[in-house]
XYZ file of C-alpha atoms in Angstrom:
258
model
C -4.834 -17.655 -8.724
C -2.255 -14.847 -9.405
C -2.368 -12.137 -6.532
C -1.172 -8.898 -7.146
C -0.187 -6.876 -4.442
C 0.414 -2.942 -4.530
C 3.533 -1.915 -2.225
C 5.196 1.964 -1.512
C 7.907 2.849 0.140
C 7.687 5.674 2.421
C 8.910 7.989 5.045
C 9.992 5.976 8.160
C 8.995 9.530 10.311
C 6.865 12.199 8.277
C 8.488 14.713 10.206
C 11.831 13.905 8.974
C 10.133 14.567 5.675
C 12.231 17.530 3.684
C 10.830 18.539 -0.709
C 13.144 19.001 -3.034
C 12.864 22.347 -5.382
C 9.988 20.918 -7.081
C 8.076 20.881 -3.942
C 8.215 17.132 -4.107
C 8.906 14.636 -1.087
C 12.625 14.173 -1.104
C 12.454 10.509 -0.378
C 16.892 10.641 -0.506
C 16.989 12.388 2.382
C 14.793 10.530 4.949
C 14.900 6.857 5.821
C 11.989 4.930 4.182
C 10.003 1.543 4.616
C 6.766 -0.568 3.280
C 4.157 1.377 5.202
C 2.090 -0.125 7.588
C -0.914 0.034 5.023
C 0.611 -2.513 2.318
C 1.885 -4.881 5.695
C -1.744 -5.882 5.759
C -2.792 -6.305 1.825
C 0.998 -8.581 2.299
C -0.602 -10.511 5.168
C -4.062 -11.301 3.653
C -2.508 -12.393 0.379
C -0.097 -14.738 2.325
C -3.283 -16.077 4.265
C -4.622 -16.477 1.168
C -1.680 -18.561 -0.312
C -2.185 -20.464 2.585
C -5.351 -22.100 2.022
C -5.255 -22.331 -2.070
C -2.151 -24.423 -3.354
C -2.480 -22.697 -7.310
C -1.592 -18.901 -5.420
C 1.247 -16.642 -6.446
C 2.062 -13.953 -4.999
C 3.522 -10.569 -6.732
C 4.401 -7.729 -4.787
C 4.178 -4.384 -7.743
C 6.035 -1.108 -6.627
C 6.587 1.788 -8.698
C 9.221 4.651 -7.714
C 12.800 5.592 -7.275
C 15.888 3.048 -6.648
C 15.374 2.878 -2.892
C 11.634 1.506 -3.638
C 13.384 -1.766 -3.880
C 13.090 -1.544 -0.009
C 9.640 -2.186 0.065
C 9.647 -5.451 -2.470
C 11.976 -6.938 -0.162
C 10.182 -6.219 3.163
C 6.627 -7.516 1.000
C 8.958 -10.980 -0.164
C 10.128 -11.977 3.355
C 5.919 -11.119 4.321
C 5.438 -14.407 1.904
C 5.012 -12.792 -1.689
C 6.913 -15.121 -4.470
C 8.085 -12.696 -6.714
C 8.644 -8.568 -6.892
C 8.151 -6.063 -9.485
C 9.160 -2.738 -9.533
C 8.946 0.058 -11.985
C 11.749 2.396 -12.201
C 11.842 5.190 -14.865
C 13.327 8.748 -14.168
C 9.697 10.526 -15.490
C 7.920 8.688 -13.331
C 9.268 11.654 -10.252
C 6.300 13.883 -9.828
C 2.922 11.747 -10.832
C 0.545 12.266 -9.501
C -2.624 9.919 -8.615
C -4.102 9.448 -12.241
C -0.186 8.585 -13.740
C 0.210 6.704 -10.802
C -2.671 4.299 -11.528
C -2.159 4.046 -15.386
C 1.608 2.972 -14.595
C 0.018 0.221 -11.763
C -3.160 -0.607 -14.312
C -0.357 -0.935 -17.268
C 1.805 -3.316 -14.737
C -0.762 -5.431 -13.334
C -2.012 -6.256 -17.102
C 1.652 -6.961 -17.989
C 1.862 -9.788 -14.898
C -2.085 -10.257 -15.095
C -3.976 -10.951 -12.278
C -7.307 -13.122 -10.345
C -7.090 -10.630 -7.691
C -5.196 -6.653 -6.364
C -4.516 -6.595 -3.149
C -3.651 -2.444 -1.594
C -3.788 -1.060 1.502
C -6.536 1.864 1.870
C -4.203 4.565 1.860
C -0.509 5.612 1.675
C 0.666 7.658 4.715
C 2.719 10.330 2.677
C -0.677 11.620 0.785
C -3.677 9.990 2.617
C -6.282 10.257 -0.845
C -7.317 6.756 -0.411
C -8.124 6.999 -4.136
C -5.584 4.597 -6.049
C -7.898 1.261 -5.840
C -10.550 2.917 -7.362
C -8.839 4.578 -10.007
C -7.172 1.054 -10.527
C -9.967 -1.076 -10.417
C -11.161 1.645 -13.219
C -8.674 1.459 -15.583
C -8.661 -2.417 -15.304
C -12.662 -2.604 -15.785
C -12.801 -4.824 -12.623
C -14.493 -4.585 -8.972
C -13.567 -2.530 -6.142
C -14.332 -3.338 -3.256
C -12.511 -0.437 -0.626
C -11.893 -0.693 3.158
C -11.893 -4.495 3.689
C -12.386 -5.440 7.005
C -12.304 -9.031 6.465
C -11.550 -11.103 2.603
C -11.846 -14.795 1.625
C -12.435 -16.432 -1.510
C -14.017 -19.356 -2.289
C -13.016 -20.686 -6.659
C -14.108 -17.315 -8.683
C -15.641 -15.321 -5.954
C -14.740 -12.798 -3.436
C -16.439 -12.071 0.147
C -15.429 -9.399 2.100
C -16.844 -7.128 4.835
C -16.670 -3.320 6.077
C -18.174 -1.252 8.593
C -19.922 1.341 7.021
C -21.047 3.660 10.276
C -24.533 2.243 10.722
C -23.104 -1.726 10.990
C -21.010 -4.211 9.034
C -21.756 -4.262 5.455
C -21.501 -7.783 3.515
C -19.493 -7.610 -0.020
C -19.110 -9.966 -2.707
C -17.737 -9.615 -6.404
C -16.609 -11.959 -8.681
C -12.560 -12.208 -9.611
C -10.670 -10.800 -10.695
C -10.899 -7.821 -8.485
C -8.976 -4.980 -6.773
C -9.530 -5.009 -2.851
C -7.805 -2.397 -0.564
C -8.406 -3.848 3.820
C -7.834 -1.807 6.281
C -5.899 -2.101 9.777
C -8.963 -4.450 11.237
C -8.463 -7.503 8.317
C -5.457 -8.978 10.453
C -2.675 -8.319 12.323
C 0.538 -8.688 10.344
C 3.297 -11.038 10.904
C 6.549 -10.223 11.618
C 9.193 -12.234 9.057
C 11.436 -14.923 10.651
C 15.245 -14.323 10.060
C 14.696 -17.272 7.420
C 12.271 -15.501 5.381
C 14.295 -12.682 5.458
C 16.873 -13.975 4.376
C 15.170 -16.219 1.929
C 13.493 -12.826 0.369
C 16.976 -11.841 -0.876
C 17.065 -15.036 -3.144
C 13.869 -14.418 -5.289
C 13.216 -13.107 -8.256
C 13.006 -8.562 -8.602
C 12.007 -7.678 -12.427
C 12.611 -3.837 -13.158
C 10.542 -2.820 -15.779
C 10.611 0.878 -17.553
C 7.264 2.778 -18.548
C 8.984 1.779 -22.232
C 7.879 -1.969 -21.389
C 4.789 -0.586 -20.125
C 3.697 1.297 -23.471
C 3.307 4.254 -21.797
C 4.617 7.584 -22.901
C 7.152 10.254 -20.604
C 4.489 12.214 -21.779
C 2.305 10.728 -19.643
C 3.459 10.884 -16.712
C 5.742 13.043 -13.884
C 5.508 16.203 -12.809
C 4.787 18.387 -15.850
C 1.651 15.767 -16.597
C 0.568 15.979 -13.334
C -3.608 17.553 -12.847
C -2.578 18.658 -9.248
C 0.211 21.800 -8.809
C 1.598 22.063 -5.172
C 2.075 26.174 -4.860
C 4.065 25.717 -1.343
C 5.057 24.155 1.675
C 4.382 24.696 5.708
C 5.420 23.216 8.269
C 3.105 22.179 10.378
C 3.997 23.892 14.657
C 4.656 21.425 16.947
C 1.990 21.369 19.672
C 2.191 19.312 23.517
C -0.745 19.053 25.219
C -0.118 18.219 28.998
C -2.486 15.525 31.098
C -2.841 16.605 34.543
C -4.915 14.645 37.303
C -4.968 11.326 38.909
C -2.970 8.353 36.988
C -6.437 6.706 36.254
C -8.298 9.477 35.175
C -5.293 11.120 33.352
C -4.887 7.213 31.273
C -8.635 7.325 30.132
C -8.288 11.003 28.375
C -5.656 9.430 27.062
C -7.390 6.753 25.573
C -10.554 8.810 23.955
C -8.133 11.270 22.667
C -6.498 8.878 20.201
C -9.727 6.401 20.130
C -11.321 9.787 19.165
C -8.840 10.443 16.530
C -8.957 6.587 15.429
C -5.205 5.897 16.893
C -6.516 2.991 18.570
């Protein structure tokens, strides 16, 4: 069984984000890390690998040279190898172009299951899983709270607002998982050290048969015309400690931080 896990290198703190002259995120100016949503996807891949004997997990990313850090984090968390799609022409690619590149890489790798997070923290569009599945011609199971495999079948559950929805699909398939799918385990020191020795392949657009005119800022279907930094706001909660704690908990719950 071949599992491909999508990983993305995102700014560690969105408050630190700066933009270049072309209004794209200047990733070289901020600290970046493997995004939290993808940690859950890597965790699910590792759990599936523990239950089956024939699993190979490949972490896949696209982006500048610093994106290799996301791959190394995924390798430390259980992925067997990594693939980095690295090409200067990718700069400024939007979601359709991103899905085009990732689909080509998945085809070249071969896959039974593609796992990813529900949304990236730097764009929060949540469209890549569905776009990728459409390009690959396979089912898409999105926003799943649990995932399990049985031979060539895939089973998942998710909350639909009115209760729990049960999903099933034949593999190959694309699945995005939520932060309710299972808490990612922190990698042991030995795993971090071993990750440095695992294979990471670098592919260009030419390797995937994609032209430079199909990706990048010039080919993007959307355009950013301006960026305005949000005003910082502070709120003071008054009252006795128990009441203040309850109000803070309600605030966080309402906005789905808890």
